[in-house]
Short mmCIF file of C-alpha atoms in Angstrom, two decimals:
data_model
loop_
_atom_site.label_atom_id
_atom_site.label_comp_id
_atom_site.label_asym_id
_atom_site.label_seq_id
_atom_site.Cartn_x
_atom_site.Cartn_y
_atom_site.Cartn_z
CA ARG C 1 -2.88 5.07 -7.82
CA SER C 2 -4.85 1.92 -8.50
CA VAL C 3 -8.40 1.87 -9.81
CA GLU C 4 -9.58 0.84 -6.36
CA ALA C 5 -7.86 3.82 -4.76
CA ARG C 6 -9.47 6.26 -7.16
CA TRP C 7 -12.96 4.87 -6.60
CA ASN C 8 -15.13 7.25 -4.61
CA MET C 9 -18.05 5.44 -3.04
CA ALA C 10 -19.46 8.61 -1.53
CA ASP C 11 -19.82 10.39 -4.88
CA PRO C 12 -23.45 11.61 -4.89
CA LYS C 13 -23.64 10.88 -8.63
CA ARG C 14 -23.19 7.19 -7.95
CA LYS C 15 -26.72 5.91 -7.38
CA GLY C 16 -26.02 2.31 -8.32
CA LEU C 17 -27.15 0.27 -11.29
CA LYS C 18 -30.57 -1.01 -12.16
CA ALA C 19 -31.10 -4.58 -11.01
CA GLN C 20 -31.10 -5.82 -14.59
CA GLU C 21 -27.69 -4.21 -15.21
CA ILE C 22 -25.93 -5.79 -12.25
CA PRO C 23 -25.15 -9.25 -13.74
CA ALA C 24 -23.38 -7.71 -16.75
CA ALA C 25 -21.40 -5.40 -14.47
CA VAL C 26 -20.19 -8.34 -12.38
CA GLU C 27 -19.26 -10.31 -15.48
CA ALA C 28 -17.30 -7.31 -16.77
CA ILE C 29 -15.00 -7.49 -13.73
CA GLY C 30 -13.39 -10.53 -15.32
CA ASP C 31 -13.10 -12.43 -12.02
CA LYS C 32 -14.44 -15.93 -12.71
CA ARG C 33 -14.55 -16.92 -9.04
CA LEU C 34 -16.51 -13.84 -8.02
CA LEU C 35 -18.89 -14.32 -10.95
CA GLU C 36 -19.52 -17.90 -9.86
CA LYS C 37 -20.11 -16.83 -6.27
CA PHE C 38 -22.45 -14.08 -7.44
CA TRP C 39 -24.67 -16.47 -9.41
CA ASN C 40 -24.57 -19.07 -6.62
CA SER C 41 -25.71 -16.39 -4.16
CA VAL C 42 -28.49 -15.18 -6.46
CA THR C 43 -29.64 -18.76 -7.00
CA ASN C 44 -29.75 -19.40 -3.25
CA VAL C 45 -31.74 -16.21 -2.73
CA ARG C 46 -34.22 -17.13 -5.46
CA ARG C 47 -34.59 -20.69 -4.22
CA THR C 48 -35.33 -19.37 -0.73
CA LEU C 49 -37.97 -17.04 -2.12
CA GLU C 50 -39.50 -19.92 -4.08
CA LEU C 51 -39.58 -22.16 -1.02
CA TYR C 52 -40.95 -19.68 1.50
CA GLY C 53 -42.49 -16.92 -0.63
CA LEU C 54 -41.86 -13.22 -0.19
CA GLU C 55 -44.35 -13.11 2.66
CA GLY C 56 -42.46 -15.85 4.51
CA CYS C 57 -39.03 -14.18 4.22
CA ALA C 58 -37.43 -11.25 5.99
CA PHE C 59 -34.23 -9.31 5.34
CA SER C 60 -31.97 -8.08 8.15
CA PHE C 61 -30.58 -4.77 6.82
CA ASN C 62 -28.28 -2.98 9.25
CA GLY C 63 -26.63 -0.62 6.75
CA GLY C 64 -23.27 -2.39 6.77
CA LYS C 65 -21.31 -3.39 3.68
CA ASP C 66 -22.35 -7.05 3.82
CA SER C 67 -26.05 -6.34 4.13
CA THR C 68 -25.66 -3.80 1.31
CA VAL C 69 -24.31 -6.57 -0.94
CA LEU C 70 -27.28 -8.70 0.09
CA LEU C 71 -29.68 -5.88 -0.74
CA HIS C 72 -28.47 -5.85 -4.33
CA LEU C 73 -28.53 -9.64 -4.61
CA LEU C 74 -32.19 -9.51 -3.55
CA ARG C 75 -32.84 -6.89 -6.20
CA VAL C 76 -31.30 -9.13 -8.87
CA ALA C 77 -33.25 -12.17 -7.65
CA ILE C 78 -36.59 -10.37 -7.66
CA TYR C 79 -36.34 -8.02 -10.63
CA THR C 80 -34.53 -10.08 -13.28
CA GLU C 81 -35.96 -12.81 -15.45
CA GLY C 82 -35.38 -16.53 -15.06
CA PHE C 83 -37.47 -17.77 -12.16
CA ASP C 84 -41.09 -18.26 -13.22
CA SER C 85 -42.28 -19.32 -9.80
CA LEU C 86 -41.85 -15.73 -8.55
CA SER C 87 -44.83 -13.54 -9.20
CA ASN C 88 -44.41 -11.07 -12.05
CA ASN C 89 -45.70 -8.46 -9.63
CA ALA C 90 -43.20 -9.32 -6.89
CA GLN C 91 -41.67 -6.26 -5.23
CA LEU C 92 -38.87 -5.91 -2.71
CA ALA C 93 -41.32 -3.79 -0.71
CA ASP C 94 -43.45 -6.94 -0.23
CA MET C 95 -40.72 -8.46 1.95
CA MET C 96 -40.28 -7.57 5.60
CA VAL C 97 -37.03 -5.61 6.01
CA PHE C 98 -35.92 -4.86 9.55
CA THR C 99 -33.09 -3.49 11.63
CA PHE C 100 -32.60 -3.38 15.39
CA ALA C 101 -31.83 0.18 16.46
CA LYS C 102 -29.58 0.79 19.45
CA GLN C 103 -28.97 3.99 21.34
CA ASP C 104 -25.29 4.13 20.36
CA ASP C 105 -25.72 3.35 16.67
CA PHE C 106 -23.68 5.58 14.37
CA PRO C 107 -25.84 8.38 12.95
CA GLU C 108 -24.19 7.73 9.58
CA ILE C 109 -25.56 4.18 9.63
CA LYS C 110 -29.06 5.39 10.50
CA LYS C 111 -28.88 7.93 7.70
CA PHE C 112 -27.75 5.34 5.17
CA VAL C 113 -30.52 2.89 6.13
CA LYS C 114 -33.07 5.66 5.69
CA GLU C 115 -31.63 6.74 2.33
CA SER C 116 -31.53 3.15 1.07
CA SER C 117 -35.11 2.63 2.17
CA GLN C 118 -36.18 5.59 0.08
CA GLN C 119 -34.01 4.75 -2.94
CA TYR C 120 -34.95 1.08 -3.24
CA GLY C 121 -38.52 1.16 -2.00
CA LEU C 122 -37.87 -0.69 1.23
CA ASP C 123 -40.24 -0.55 4.16
CA VAL C 124 -37.61 -0.88 6.88
CA VAL C 125 -39.05 -1.75 10.27
CA MET C 126 -36.96 -0.25 13.09
CA ARG C 127 -37.06 -2.51 16.15
CA SER C 128 -35.89 -1.49 19.60
CA GLU C 129 -36.32 -4.74 21.55
CA THR C 130 -33.65 -7.43 21.79
CA PHE C 131 -32.80 -9.43 18.69
CA LYS C 132 -34.35 -12.59 20.13
CA GLU C 133 -37.57 -10.83 21.15
CA GLY C 134 -37.89 -9.32 17.68
CA LEU C 135 -37.36 -12.68 16.00
CA GLU C 136 -40.05 -14.26 18.18
CA MET C 137 -42.49 -11.63 16.95
CA PHE C 138 -41.45 -12.15 13.30
CA VAL C 139 -41.86 -15.92 13.49
CA HIS C 140 -45.22 -15.54 15.25
CA ASN C 141 -46.33 -13.42 12.26
CA GLY C 142 -45.32 -16.06 9.71
CA ILE C 143 -41.66 -15.39 8.93
CA ARG C 144 -39.89 -18.67 8.21
CA ALA C 145 -36.58 -17.55 6.65
CA ILE C 146 -34.36 -14.55 7.30
CA PHE C 147 -31.69 -13.28 4.90
CA MET C 148 -28.53 -12.22 6.73
CA GLY C 149 -25.18 -10.82 5.65
CA THR C 150 -23.14 -13.25 7.76
CA ARG C 151 -19.84 -14.34 6.22
CA GLN C 152 -17.57 -17.20 7.16
CA GLY C 153 -15.22 -16.05 9.91
CA ASP C 154 -17.61 -13.50 11.43
CA PRO C 155 -17.79 -13.70 15.24
CA ASN C 156 -21.29 -15.23 15.17
CA SER C 157 -20.62 -17.55 12.23
CA GLN C 158 -19.47 -20.68 14.06
CA GLY C 159 -21.65 -23.64 13.17
CA GLN C 160 -23.38 -21.81 10.33
CA GLY C 161 -23.41 -22.21 6.57
CA ILE C 162 -25.46 -20.84 3.69
CA PHE C 163 -28.63 -22.48 5.06
CA THR C 164 -28.69 -23.00 8.82
CA PRO C 165 -31.70 -23.57 11.11
CA SER C 166 -31.88 -21.29 14.14
CA SER C 167 -30.19 -22.48 17.33
CA MET C 168 -31.93 -24.42 20.07
CA GLY C 169 -33.83 -22.12 22.40
CA TRP C 170 -34.49 -19.57 19.65
CA PRO C 171 -37.66 -19.19 17.60
CA PRO C 172 -37.67 -21.65 14.66
CA PHE C 173 -36.63 -20.16 11.33
CA MET C 174 -34.04 -20.70 8.59
CA ARG C 175 -30.97 -18.48 8.60
CA VAL C 176 -29.98 -17.77 4.99
CA ASN C 177 -26.46 -16.43 4.45
CA PRO C 178 -26.09 -15.96 0.67
CA ILE C 179 -22.61 -14.38 0.84
CA TRP C 180 -21.28 -16.91 3.34
CA ASP C 181 -18.18 -17.71 1.25
CA TRP C 182 -17.43 -14.18 -0.03
CA THR C 183 -14.14 -12.58 0.99
CA TYR C 184 -13.67 -9.01 2.17
CA ALA C 185 -12.04 -8.12 -1.14
CA GLU C 186 -14.90 -9.66 -3.12
CA VAL C 187 -17.47 -7.65 -1.17
CA TRP C 188 -15.81 -4.41 -2.16
CA LYS C 189 -15.08 -5.52 -5.71
CA PHE C 190 -18.78 -6.23 -6.18
CA LEU C 191 -19.94 -2.95 -4.64
CA GLN C 192 -17.42 -1.09 -6.78
CA ALA C 193 -18.52 -2.79 -9.98
CA ILE C 194 -22.18 -1.88 -9.50
CA HIS C 195 -21.42 1.67 -8.25
CA ALA C 196 -23.44 0.99 -5.11
CA PRO C 197 -23.80 3.74 -2.50
CA VAL C 198 -22.51 2.69 0.93
CA CYS C 199 -22.42 4.24 4.37
CA THR C 200 -19.96 7.16 4.48
CA LEU C 201 -18.14 5.61 7.46
CA TYR C 202 -16.39 3.31 5.03
CA GLU C 203 -14.83 6.30 3.31
CA VAL C 204 -12.98 7.35 6.47
CA GLY C 205 -11.31 4.13 7.56
CA TYR C 206 -14.06 2.03 9.13
CA THR C 207 -13.88 -1.53 7.80
CA SER C 208 -16.39 -3.22 10.11
CA VAL C 209 -19.10 -1.19 11.81
CA GLY C 210 -20.71 -2.02 15.15
CA GLN C 211 -21.75 0.46 17.82
CA MET C 212 -20.00 3.72 18.61
CA LYS C 213 -18.73 2.33 21.92
CA ASN C 214 -16.80 -0.53 20.35
CA THR C 215 -15.83 0.62 16.85
CA LEU C 216 -12.92 2.72 15.64
CA PRO C 217 -11.36 3.35 12.23
CA ASN C 218 -8.98 0.57 11.20
CA GLU C 219 -5.39 1.43 12.12
CA GLU C 220 -4.20 -0.45 9.04
CA LEU C 221 -5.63 2.42 6.99
CA ARG C 222 -4.11 5.31 8.93
CA ARG C 223 -2.17 7.77 6.79
CA GLU C 224 0.93 9.62 7.91
CA ASP C 225 -1.15 12.79 8.44
CA GLY C 226 -3.50 10.95 10.82
CA ARG C 227 -6.37 10.62 8.39
CA TYR C 228 -7.61 7.26 7.15
CA ARG C 229 -7.80 5.66 3.73
CA PRO C 230 -11.18 4.21 2.68
CA ALA C 231 -12.21 0.68 3.62
CA TRP C 232 -11.84 -0.69 0.11
CA GLU C 233 -8.10 0.03 0.20
CA LEU C 234 -7.52 -2.49 3.01
CA VAL C 235 -5.23 -5.09 1.48
CA ASP C 236 -5.44 -7.87 4.07
CA GLY C 237 -9.02 -8.98 4.68
CA ARG C 238 -7.95 -10.69 7.90
CA ALA C 239 -7.63 -7.23 9.45
CA GLU C 240 -11.24 -6.39 8.60
CA ARG C 241 -12.34 -6.32 12.25
CA ALA C 242 -9.22 -4.62 13.62
CA GLY C 243 -11.36 -1.65 14.67
CA ARG C 244 -13.97 -3.82 16.40
CA ASP C 245 -13.19 -5.17 19.85
CA ASN C 246 -13.43 -4.33 23.52
CA THR C 247 -11.99 -1.08 24.84
CA VAL C 248 -8.69 -2.62 25.96
CA SER C 249 -8.05 -4.19 22.57
CA LEU C 250 -8.98 -0.99 20.79
CA ARG C 251 -6.46 0.98 22.82
CA ARG C 252 -3.83 -1.63 22.07
CA SER C 253 -4.59 -1.58 18.34
CA THR C 254 -3.91 2.15 18.17
CA SER C 255 -0.51 1.77 19.82
CA ARG C 256 0.60 -1.48 18.17
CA ARG C 257 0.16 -1.69 14.45
CA ARG C 258 -0.03 -5.15 12.93
CA THR C 259 3.07 -6.28 11.09
CA TYR C 260 2.55 -6.44 7.34
CA GLN C 261 3.00 -9.89 5.85
CA VAL C 262 4.32 -10.86 2.45
CA GLY C 263 4.39 -14.08 0.45
CA ILE C 264 7.21 -14.84 -1.97
CA LEU C 265 6.77 -16.95 -5.12
CA ILE C 266 9.96 -18.11 -6.81
CA VAL C 267 9.31 -19.24 -10.40
CA GLY C 268 11.65 -21.41 -12.42
CA ASN C 269 12.39 -24.98 -13.47
CA GLU C 270 16.07 -24.13 -13.15
CA VAL C 271 15.70 -23.62 -9.39
CA LEU C 272 13.78 -26.86 -8.81
CA SER C 273 16.23 -28.85 -10.92
CA ALA C 274 19.19 -27.30 -9.04
CA SER C 275 20.59 -25.98 -12.31
CA VAL C 276 20.67 -22.53 -10.72
CA GLU C 277 21.17 -21.70 -7.05
CA ASP C 278 18.25 -19.78 -5.51
CA ARG C 279 19.85 -16.61 -4.18
CA ASN C 280 16.67 -14.55 -4.35
CA THR C 281 14.85 -16.08 -1.37
CA HIS C 282 17.56 -15.21 1.14
CA PHE C 283 17.94 -11.72 -0.26
CA LEU C 284 14.20 -10.97 -0.22
CA CYS C 285 13.71 -12.35 3.28
CA GLN C 286 16.62 -10.27 4.53
CA GLN C 287 15.34 -7.12 2.86
CA PHE C 288 11.78 -7.46 4.10
CA ARG C 289 13.11 -8.09 7.58
CA GLU C 290 15.10 -4.86 7.43
CA ILE C 291 12.01 -2.78 6.64
CA GLY C 292 9.92 -4.39 9.38
CA TRP C 293 7.85 -6.78 7.26
CA ARG C 294 7.33 -10.46 8.00
CA VAL C 295 7.81 -13.04 5.27
CA ALA C 296 4.99 -15.50 5.99
CA ARG C 297 5.53 -17.96 3.17
CA VAL C 298 7.96 -18.86 0.38
CA VAL C 299 6.95 -21.19 -2.47
CA ILE C 300 8.98 -22.39 -5.44
CA VAL C 301 7.05 -23.50 -8.54
CA GLU C 302 7.98 -24.61 -12.03
CA ASP C 303 7.31 -22.60 -15.18
CA ASP C 304 3.66 -23.62 -15.29
CA VAL C 305 0.78 -21.16 -15.61
CA ALA C 306 -1.65 -23.22 -13.49
CA ALA C 307 0.89 -23.73 -10.70
CA ILE C 308 1.74 -20.03 -10.65
CA SER C 309 -1.88 -18.86 -10.69
CA ASN C 310 -2.99 -21.29 -7.96
CA GLU C 311 -0.26 -20.18 -5.57
CA LEU C 312 -0.74 -16.49 -6.33
CA ARG C 313 -4.49 -16.68 -5.88
CA ALA C 314 -4.08 -18.16 -2.41
CA MET C 315 -1.25 -15.89 -1.30
CA SER C 316 -2.74 -12.66 -2.65
CA GLU C 317 -5.87 -13.27 -0.58
CA GLU C 318 -3.99 -14.26 2.55
CA TYR C 319 -1.13 -11.76 2.69
CA ASP C 320 -0.78 -8.01 2.38
CA PHE C 321 1.47 -8.31 -0.65
CA VAL C 322 3.04 -11.00 -2.79
CA VAL C 323 6.35 -10.79 -4.63
CA THR C 324 7.17 -13.01 -7.60
CA ALA C 325 10.70 -13.61 -8.84
CA GLY C 326 11.41 -15.05 -12.26
CA GLY C 327 9.60 -15.91 -15.46
CA VAL C 328 9.17 -12.41 -16.90
CA GLY C 329 11.54 -12.47 -19.86
CA PRO C 330 10.89 -12.76 -23.63
CA THR C 331 11.14 -16.55 -24.07
CA MET C 332 8.52 -19.30 -24.22
CA ASP C 333 9.14 -20.43 -20.62
CA ASP C 334 8.50 -16.93 -19.22
CA VAL C 335 4.87 -17.41 -18.15
CA THR C 336 4.67 -15.60 -14.81
CA MET C 337 2.58 -12.69 -16.08
CA THR C 338 0.04 -15.09 -17.61
CA GLY C 339 -0.15 -16.83 -14.24
CA VAL C 340 -0.71 -13.50 -12.50
CA ALA C 341 -3.52 -12.69 -14.91
CA GLN C 342 -5.22 -16.03 -14.31
CA ALA C 343 -4.92 -15.60 -10.55
CA LEU C 344 -6.71 -12.24 -10.81
CA GLY C 345 -9.33 -13.52 -13.24
CA ARG C 346 -8.08 -11.25 -16.02
CA LYS C 347 -6.92 -11.69 -19.62
CA VAL C 348 -3.42 -10.72 -20.75
CA VAL C 349 -3.11 -7.53 -22.81
CA MET C 350 -0.37 -5.25 -24.11
CA HIS C 351 0.13 -2.28 -21.81
CA PRO C 352 0.42 0.88 -23.96
CA GLU C 353 2.84 2.57 -21.60
CA LEU C 354 5.15 -0.45 -21.52
CA VAL C 355 5.03 -0.72 -25.32
CA SER C 356 5.96 2.96 -25.54
CA ARG C 357 8.85 2.62 -23.10
CA LEU C 358 10.27 -0.46 -24.79
CA SER C 359 9.99 1.16 -28.22
CA GLU C 360 11.68 4.32 -26.98
CA PHE C 361 14.59 2.41 -25.44
CA TYR C 362 15.28 -0.16 -28.17
CA GLY C 363 14.32 1.95 -31.19
CA ALA C 364 15.02 0.17 -34.49
CA LYS C 365 16.44 -2.86 -32.64
CA ILE C 366 13.11 -3.78 -31.06
CA THR C 367 11.66 -7.19 -31.94
CA PRO C 368 8.32 -8.94 -31.30
CA SER C 369 10.01 -10.81 -28.45
CA HIS C 370 10.58 -7.53 -26.61
CA PHE C 371 6.85 -6.83 -26.65
CA LYS C 372 6.15 -9.99 -24.66
CA MET C 373 7.55 -8.03 -21.72
CA ALA C 374 4.77 -5.47 -22.21
CA GLN C 375 2.08 -8.05 -21.45
CA VAL C 376 0.13 -7.52 -18.21
CA PRO C 377 -3.27 -8.44 -16.69
CA ASP C 378 -6.00 -6.24 -18.15
CA GLY C 379 -7.03 -3.35 -15.89
CA GLU C 380 -5.04 -4.46 -12.85
CA VAL C 381 -1.69 -2.73 -13.28
CA THR C 382 0.11 0.09 -11.51
CA LEU C 383 3.55 1.09 -12.78
CA HIS C 384 6.18 2.43 -10.37
CA GLU C 385 9.25 4.18 -11.74
CA ALA C 386 12.36 2.01 -11.56
CA VAL C 387 15.08 4.48 -10.63
CA HIS C 388 17.60 1.99 -9.23
CA SER C 389 17.26 -0.63 -11.97
CA CYS C 390 17.19 1.56 -15.06
CA PRO C 391 19.45 -0.08 -17.71
CA ASN C 392 22.49 1.77 -19.04
CA GLY C 393 21.52 4.20 -21.74
CA CYS C 394 17.95 4.80 -20.65
CA SER C 395 16.53 8.16 -19.61
CA ASP C 396 14.53 8.68 -16.43
CA ARG C 397 11.80 6.52 -18.03
CA SER C 398 12.96 2.96 -17.54
CA PRO C 399 11.78 0.46 -20.16
CA TYR C 400 11.23 -1.92 -17.27
CA PRO C 401 9.31 -0.10 -14.49
CA LEU C 402 8.25 -1.93 -11.35
CA VAL C 403 4.96 -3.64 -12.18
CA GLN C 404 2.26 -4.02 -9.52
CA CYS C 405 -0.82 -6.13 -10.28
CA ARG C 406 -3.31 -5.48 -7.48
CA ASN C 407 -1.24 -6.57 -4.43
CA ILE C 408 1.30 -8.59 -6.44
CA PHE C 409 4.71 -7.15 -7.34
CA VAL C 410 6.43 -8.82 -10.29
CA LEU C 411 10.24 -8.99 -10.16
CA PRO C 412 12.81 -10.54 -12.52
CA GLY C 413 14.62 -13.74 -11.62
CA VAL C 414 18.23 -12.73 -12.35
CA PRO C 415 19.60 -11.97 -8.85
CA SER C 416 21.65 -8.91 -9.81
CA ILE C 417 18.66 -7.30 -11.57
CA LEU C 418 16.19 -8.34 -8.88
CA GLN C 419 18.35 -6.77 -6.19
CA LYS C 420 18.42 -3.46 -8.03
CA LYS C 421 14.70 -3.48 -8.75
CA PHE C 422 13.88 -4.39 -5.17
CA GLN C 423 15.36 -1.07 -4.08
CA ASP C 424 12.53 0.63 -5.97
CA LEU C 425 10.00 -1.67 -4.29
CA ARG C 426 11.59 -1.10 -0.91
CA GLN C 427 11.41 2.67 -1.35
CA HIS C 428 7.71 2.40 -2.25
CA LEU C 429 6.80 0.14 0.68
CA VAL C 430 8.67 2.19 3.26
CA ALA C 431 7.00 5.39 2.05
CA GLN C 432 3.47 3.99 1.81
CA PHE C 433 3.45 1.33 4.53
CA PRO C 434 5.98 2.31 7.23
CA GLN C 435 6.69 -0.30 9.88
CA GLN C 436 8.45 -0.44 13.21
CA PRO C 437 11.78 -2.27 13.16
CA PHE C 438 12.16 -5.73 14.65
CA VAL C 439 14.07 -6.05 17.91
CA HIS C 440 16.20 -9.19 18.06
CA ALA C 441 17.83 -10.79 21.09
CA GLU C 442 19.93 -13.94 21.43
CA ILE C 443 20.92 -16.19 24.29
CA ARG C 444 23.90 -18.39 23.42
CA LEU C 445 24.13 -21.70 25.23
CA SER C 446 26.92 -24.22 25.59
CA ALA C 447 24.53 -27.18 25.48
CA GLY C 448 24.14 -29.05 22.21
CA ASP C 449 21.18 -31.15 23.34
CA GLU C 450 17.84 -29.31 23.06
CA THR C 451 16.13 -31.79 25.39
CA LEU C 452 18.00 -30.11 28.26
CA ILE C 453 16.09 -26.87 27.70
CA ALA C 454 12.81 -28.11 26.19
CA ASP C 455 10.85 -27.82 29.45
CA VAL C 456 12.07 -24.27 30.03
CA LEU C 457 11.09 -23.22 26.51
CA GLU C 458 7.66 -24.81 26.91
CA SER C 459 7.10 -22.99 30.21
CA VAL C 460 8.16 -19.59 28.87
CA SER C 461 6.23 -20.00 25.62
CA ARG C 462 2.95 -20.36 27.55
CA GLU C 463 3.39 -16.80 28.81
CA LEU C 464 4.58 -15.26 25.55
CA ASP C 465 3.05 -12.04 24.33
CA PRO C 466 1.48 -12.64 20.88
CA SER C 467 3.99 -10.22 19.37
CA VAL C 468 6.97 -12.38 20.37
CA CYS C 469 8.57 -15.13 18.32
CA LEU C 470 10.80 -17.48 20.31
CA GLY C 471 13.14 -19.92 18.52
CA SER C 472 15.78 -22.51 19.37
CA TYR C 473 18.51 -23.37 16.83
CA PRO C 474 21.30 -25.95 17.34
CA VAL C 475 24.66 -25.01 15.79
CA SER C 476 27.97 -26.82 15.54
CA GLY C 477 31.64 -26.24 14.82
CA ARG C 478 31.77 -22.76 16.33
CA ALA C 479 35.00 -21.47 17.88
CA ASP C 480 33.09 -20.00 20.85
CA ASN C 481 31.68 -23.47 21.76
CA VAL C 482 28.08 -22.31 21.32
CA GLY C 483 25.79 -25.31 20.79
CA ILE C 484 22.33 -23.67 20.83
CA ILE C 485 21.18 -20.15 20.02
CA LEU C 486 17.87 -19.00 21.45
CA THR C 487 16.34 -16.13 19.50
CA ILE C 488 13.67 -13.66 20.62
CA ASP C 489 12.04 -11.39 18.05
CA SER C 490 9.35 -8.75 18.39
CA LYS C 491 8.64 -5.15 17.52
CA GLU C 492 8.03 -4.46 21.20
CA LYS C 493 11.39 -4.00 22.92
CA GLU C 494 9.89 -4.39 26.38
CA GLU C 495 8.42 -7.78 25.43
CA VAL C 496 11.79 -8.94 24.13
CA THR C 497 13.38 -7.92 27.43
CA LYS C 498 10.67 -9.65 29.49
CA THR C 499 11.02 -12.88 27.52
CA ARG C 500 14.81 -12.83 27.76
CA ASP C 501 14.65 -12.29 31.52
CA ARG C 502 12.15 -15.13 31.97
CA LEU C 503 14.46 -17.46 30.07
CA LEU C 504 17.53 -16.42 32.05
CA GLY C 505 15.59 -16.95 35.26
CA GLN C 506 14.80 -20.57 34.39
CA LEU C 507 17.84 -21.74 32.39
CA PRO C 508 20.77 -23.36 34.24
CA PRO C 509 23.28 -20.48 34.63
CA ASP C 510 26.23 -22.64 33.65
CA LEU C 511 24.74 -23.15 30.16
CA VAL C 512 24.62 -19.43 29.30
CA LEU C 513 27.69 -18.27 27.37
CA GLY C 514 26.51 -14.83 26.26
CA LEU C 515 23.75 -12.43 25.21
CA ALA C 516 23.20 -10.20 22.19
CA GLU C 517 20.56 -7.69 21.10
CA SER C 518 20.03 -5.70 17.93
CA SER C 519 17.42 -3.67 16.10
CA ASN C 520 16.95 -3.51 12.34
CA HIS C 521 17.05 -0.04 10.85
CA VAL C 522 13.96 0.89 8.85
CA ASP C 523 14.51 3.42 6.06
CA GLY C 524 12.97 6.84 6.35
#
């Protein structure tokens, strides 16, 4: 299990760090981007306090994860040295802290707000009127800026930034969103690093908390036994609000699980120079398709640390998992693991277990070059046993286990070895992240000119269920005289059937040569 998976936010012994200890804890994470965002956020908080004063600022604390991050940023801004314009006697209790209580609020949220108020010396004002009415009262009493936990992409975030004046028709004040550019993963990484208590709902699968009537645990975190993994184990931050929606959408989310997405990074000058044919992309795409995963992106880069790290950083944040292929051998051009480390904001270190395995396998024949293959990002590695790719002569402890760095799996570039090692990855993914199989249907047409069917495709596509992917592919030189193949793919068989029937109802009958349908088998 990863460090994140072992972390227990609800441990009563975890009371959080002192404000003065938080900066060092964030720096110790080793994530340069998060560290930069942290100090930018603290600076924006302090500047706001300098501009408006504690008495002119208020803090909206609803007990959620984002407002909990903001609570600790405020603590750092007020209780650490560096800003002389703040009074030496400044206290968080001097600032107005409020929350708007609703009848269907989760009792766990209410409990956490109360506990936080006691622990950090907050004087939380519980308001029962509408948000707008409460703000009118605050502004009337001299509040000119309000700290909020809004992040980019939140439902109410359109048109906002870090500093945004209130909208027309609302009481005049400055909305301050210090964690505007933080990602879901960064929120949890920060809270983990400072051992911050959070609401217990996050321990049982809730990733975004609203009211009881419109919030459920996130289906992405459901275990096979029906229980839920904690919020900080959610890999894809885009699914953060999967448990928040109207009743119809919530019902649908429990019956239709989102398809996991993967990005593939092929590393190697030899591929880009056409010295070696890329056989890995087709194999990986085929394999992920078979287990019900969607390959969302494939990128080929040269043996360059910066190029590798830039692509991995983007893909690891956007997709559930990323797979790299190539650049993990013992020579000078094998730089993939260094790129992985840079993408994760970590340094490269020797992994003791990998050193032990390599030494055990090679014995007296081991060289310093072998140990390059024991290099991994510091503190970010999970090793999975490589049963299918164990070299001849090794015991059940392969010298080359499957290496996982956060949500990145590192595979070799030699196709024959990659294909064996992927079987270990496939076994892991199917066991831990089971998916429904794709259903595939084809309509084979005699026409070779896509303009003849473009209007029909446009008409049908406007009515497509979001789960359906419709494609049109011209072919030539076939013995059966097929000129175009229409493909329909989804995990919902009924939607595939509906789409196929709509197409058949609008296509000229004389163009249709045949139909086909299949379903990929998912292991397990």
